[in-house]
Amino acid sequence: LYDRLLRRVGRSEGLGQVETVIIAFLHNNPGIDTAKDIAELRQLPKGSVSQGVESLIQRGYLLRRRDEGDRRLVHLEMTEAAAQVCAAIDACQRPFYEQLFQGFAPEELAAYGAYHRRVMENVIAALERMEEQ
């Protein structure tokens, strides 16, 4: 369902599916910002992510930034040009989440949010440990 909604955003913004997924991922996951992260966490082929990143850089949506602590790492940063795409993503996410959590009580939503944050913290910690190896 989410990928279908993203596909609509991509079409309206003139982006391919992988390009839209990359922008959505970076927008929704601050601090998880390498092509490797995107490929692993979204389970996309590395080559597709690499091509999508290169296309987004050429179109002015992304910039590369080398990690100061580990020059092998390249972080991706969205530019102001990506703001319109992010706004469109936000607009499609609202009804998505309304459908997804229809019938949930406020305390259930709060519990889900807490669990989700803990899972994401574990993902970030695991990625950091992998980078140290």
PDB file of C-alpha atoms in Angstrom, residues 2-114:
ATOM      1  CA  TYR A   2       2.766   2.416   0.967  1.00  0.00           C
ATOM      2  CA  ASP A   3       4.767   1.656  -2.178  1.00  0.00           C
ATOM      3  CA  ARG A   4       1.679   2.252  -4.311  1.00  0.00           C
ATOM      4  CA  LEU A   5       1.154   5.630  -2.660  1.00  0.00           C
ATOM      5  CA  LEU A   6       4.820   6.505  -3.194  1.00  0.00           C
ATOM      6  CA  ARG A   7       4.504   5.498  -6.840  1.00  0.00           C
ATOM      7  CA  ARG A   8       1.742   8.113  -7.233  1.00  0.00           C
ATOM      8  CA  VAL A   9       3.964  10.762  -5.643  1.00  0.00           C
ATOM      9  CA  GLY A  10       6.828   9.808  -7.932  1.00  0.00           C
ATOM     10  CA  ARG A  11       4.672  10.067 -11.041  1.00  0.00           C
ATOM     11  CA  SER A  12       3.352  13.477 -10.015  1.00  0.00           C
ATOM     12  CA  GLU A  13       6.903  14.713  -9.300  1.00  0.00           C
ATOM     13  CA  GLY A  14       8.501  13.139 -12.382  1.00  0.00           C
ATOM     14  CA  LEU A  15      10.566  10.637 -10.375  1.00  0.00           C
ATOM     15  CA  GLY A  16      11.062   6.916 -10.746  1.00  0.00           C
ATOM     16  CA  GLN A  17      10.039   4.461  -8.045  1.00  0.00           C
ATOM     17  CA  VAL A  18      13.530   3.980  -6.589  1.00  0.00           C
ATOM     18  CA  GLU A  19      14.203   7.723  -6.628  1.00  0.00           C
ATOM     19  CA  THR A  20      10.975   8.344  -4.727  1.00  0.00           C
ATOM     20  CA  VAL A  21      11.772   5.586  -2.232  1.00  0.00           C
ATOM     21  CA  ILE A  22      15.230   7.102  -1.626  1.00  0.00           C
ATOM     22  CA  ILE A  23      13.827  10.560  -0.904  1.00  0.00           C
ATOM     23  CA  ALA A  24      11.063   9.119   1.295  1.00  0.00           C
ATOM     24  CA  PHE A  25      13.585   7.014   3.207  1.00  0.00           C
ATOM     25  CA  LEU A  26      15.911   9.934   3.867  1.00  0.00           C
ATOM     26  CA  HIS A  27      12.974  12.148   4.817  1.00  0.00           C
ATOM     27  CA  ASN A  28      11.513   9.599   7.235  1.00  0.00           C
ATOM     28  CA  ASN A  29      14.772   8.318   8.761  1.00  0.00           C
ATOM     29  CA  PRO A  30      17.034  11.168   9.857  1.00  0.00           C
ATOM     30  CA  GLY A  31      20.503   9.921  10.677  1.00  0.00           C
ATOM     31  CA  ILE A  32      20.231   6.814   8.504  1.00  0.00           C
ATOM     32  CA  ASP A  33      21.611   8.361   5.362  1.00  0.00           C
ATOM     33  CA  THR A  34      23.878   6.170   3.261  1.00  0.00           C
ATOM     34  CA  ALA A  35      23.029   4.334   0.056  1.00  0.00           C
ATOM     35  CA  LYS A  36      24.026   1.122   1.833  1.00  0.00           C
ATOM     36  CA  ASP A  37      21.502   1.851   4.611  1.00  0.00           C
ATOM     37  CA  ILE A  38      18.740   2.408   2.075  1.00  0.00           C
ATOM     38  CA  ALA A  39      19.542  -0.761   0.144  1.00  0.00           C
ATOM     39  CA  GLU A  40      19.715  -2.892   3.275  1.00  0.00           C
ATOM     40  CA  LEU A  41      16.717  -1.526   5.148  1.00  0.00           C
ATOM     41  CA  ARG A  42      14.414  -1.242   2.140  1.00  0.00           C
ATOM     42  CA  GLN A  43      15.783  -4.506   0.691  1.00  0.00           C
ATOM     43  CA  LEU A  44      16.557  -2.955  -2.677  1.00  0.00           C
ATOM     44  CA  PRO A  45      19.360  -3.970  -5.036  1.00  0.00           C
ATOM     45  CA  LYS A  46      22.497  -1.910  -4.364  1.00  0.00           C
ATOM     46  CA  GLY A  47      22.831  -1.128  -8.066  1.00  0.00           C
ATOM     47  CA  SER A  48      19.304   0.292  -8.242  1.00  0.00           C
ATOM     48  CA  VAL A  49      19.917   2.472  -5.204  1.00  0.00           C
ATOM     49  CA  SER A  50      23.251   3.626  -6.625  1.00  0.00           C
ATOM     50  CA  GLN A  51      21.633   4.596  -9.943  1.00  0.00           C
ATOM     51  CA  GLY A  52      18.758   6.315  -8.137  1.00  0.00           C
ATOM     52  CA  VAL A  53      21.136   8.280  -5.927  1.00  0.00           C
ATOM     53  CA  GLU A  54      23.204   9.360  -8.932  1.00  0.00           C
ATOM     54  CA  SER A  55      20.076  10.486 -10.782  1.00  0.00           C
ATOM     55  CA  LEU A  56      18.879  12.479  -7.760  1.00  0.00           C
ATOM     56  CA  ILE A  57      22.291  14.130  -7.425  1.00  0.00           C
ATOM     57  CA  GLN A  58      22.285  15.062 -11.121  1.00  0.00           C
ATOM     58  CA  ARG A  59      18.777  16.530 -10.746  1.00  0.00           C
ATOM     59  CA  GLY A  60      19.806  18.567  -7.697  1.00  0.00           C
ATOM     60  CA  TYR A  61      17.762  16.695  -5.063  1.00  0.00           C
ATOM     61  CA  LEU A  62      20.725  15.185  -3.169  1.00  0.00           C
ATOM     62  CA  LEU A  63      24.298  15.990  -2.204  1.00  0.00           C
ATOM     63  CA  ARG A  64      27.076  13.636  -1.120  1.00  0.00           C
ATOM     64  CA  ARG A  65      29.015  14.343   2.063  1.00  0.00           C
ATOM     65  CA  ARG A  66      32.020  12.308   3.192  1.00  0.00           C
ATOM     66  CA  ASP A  67      32.017  11.199   6.817  1.00  0.00           C
ATOM     67  CA  GLU A  68      34.627  13.118   8.768  1.00  0.00           C
ATOM     68  CA  GLY A  69      35.463  10.135  10.969  1.00  0.00           C
ATOM     69  CA  ASP A  70      35.513   7.514   8.202  1.00  0.00           C
ATOM     70  CA  ARG A  71      36.288   8.856   4.733  1.00  0.00           C
ATOM     71  CA  ARG A  72      34.953   5.628   3.180  1.00  0.00           C
ATOM     72  CA  LEU A  73      31.414   6.510   4.301  1.00  0.00           C
ATOM     73  CA  VAL A  74      29.359   8.803   2.102  1.00  0.00           C
ATOM     74  CA  HIS A  75      26.275  10.415   3.623  1.00  0.00           C
ATOM     75  CA  LEU A  76      23.409  11.672   1.516  1.00  0.00           C
ATOM     76  CA  GLU A  77      21.797  15.049   2.159  1.00  0.00           C
ATOM     77  CA  MET A  78      18.610  16.344   0.619  1.00  0.00           C
ATOM     78  CA  THR A  79      18.662  19.798  -0.910  1.00  0.00           C
ATOM     79  CA  GLU A  80      15.918  22.427  -0.888  1.00  0.00           C
ATOM     80  CA  ALA A  81      14.846  21.069  -4.274  1.00  0.00           C
ATOM     81  CA  ALA A  82      13.620  17.912  -2.492  1.00  0.00           C
ATOM     82  CA  ALA A  83      11.286  19.908  -0.209  1.00  0.00           C
ATOM     83  CA  GLN A  84       8.362  19.736  -2.647  1.00  0.00           C
ATOM     84  CA  VAL A  85       8.740  15.973  -2.969  1.00  0.00           C
ATOM     85  CA  CYS A  86       8.912  15.639   0.834  1.00  0.00           C
ATOM     86  CA  ALA A  87       5.719  17.704   1.159  1.00  0.00           C
ATOM     87  CA  ALA A  88       3.978  15.399  -1.323  1.00  0.00           C
ATOM     88  CA  ILE A  89       5.238  12.364   0.606  1.00  0.00           C
ATOM     89  CA  ASP A  90       3.913  13.831   3.855  1.00  0.00           C
ATOM     90  CA  ALA A  91       0.550  14.475   2.204  1.00  0.00           C
ATOM     91  CA  CYS A  92       0.235  10.837   1.088  1.00  0.00           C
ATOM     92  CA  GLN A  93       1.453   9.478   4.417  1.00  0.00           C
ATOM     93  CA  ARG A  94      -1.354  11.085   6.429  1.00  0.00           C
ATOM     94  CA  PRO A  95      -4.158   9.075   4.802  1.00  0.00           C
ATOM     95  CA  PHE A  96      -1.913   5.992   4.743  1.00  0.00           C
ATOM     96  CA  TYR A  97      -1.441   6.106   8.508  1.00  0.00           C
ATOM     97  CA  GLU A  98      -5.114   6.905   9.057  1.00  0.00           C
ATOM     98  CA  GLN A  99      -6.013   3.745   7.145  1.00  0.00           C
ATOM     99  CA  LEU A 100      -3.292   1.702   8.805  1.00  0.00           C
ATOM    100  CA  PHE A 101      -4.255   2.621  12.359  1.00  0.00           C
ATOM    101  CA  GLN A 102      -7.999   2.857  11.921  1.00  0.00           C
ATOM    102  CA  GLY A 103      -9.744   1.701  15.095  1.00  0.00           C
ATOM    103  CA  PHE A 104      -6.663   1.974  17.349  1.00  0.00           C
ATOM    104  CA  ALA A 105      -7.209   3.560  20.738  1.00  0.00           C
ATOM    105  CA  PRO A 106      -4.928   6.484  21.684  1.00  0.00           C
ATOM    106  CA  GLU A 107      -3.067   4.348  24.237  1.00  0.00           C
ATOM    107  CA  GLU A 108      -2.495   1.663  21.600  1.00  0.00           C
ATOM    108  CA  LEU A 109      -1.037   4.277  19.248  1.00  0.00           C
ATOM    109  CA  ALA A 110       1.215   5.559  22.030  1.00  0.00           C
ATOM    110  CA  ALA A 111       2.443   2.021  22.771  1.00  0.00           C
ATOM    111  CA  TYR A 112       3.071   1.375  19.084  1.00  0.00           C
ATOM    112  CA  GLY A 113       5.038   4.648  18.833  1.00  0.00           C
ATOM    113  CA  ALA A 114       7.198   3.684  21.802  1.00  0.00           C
TER     114      ALA A 114
END
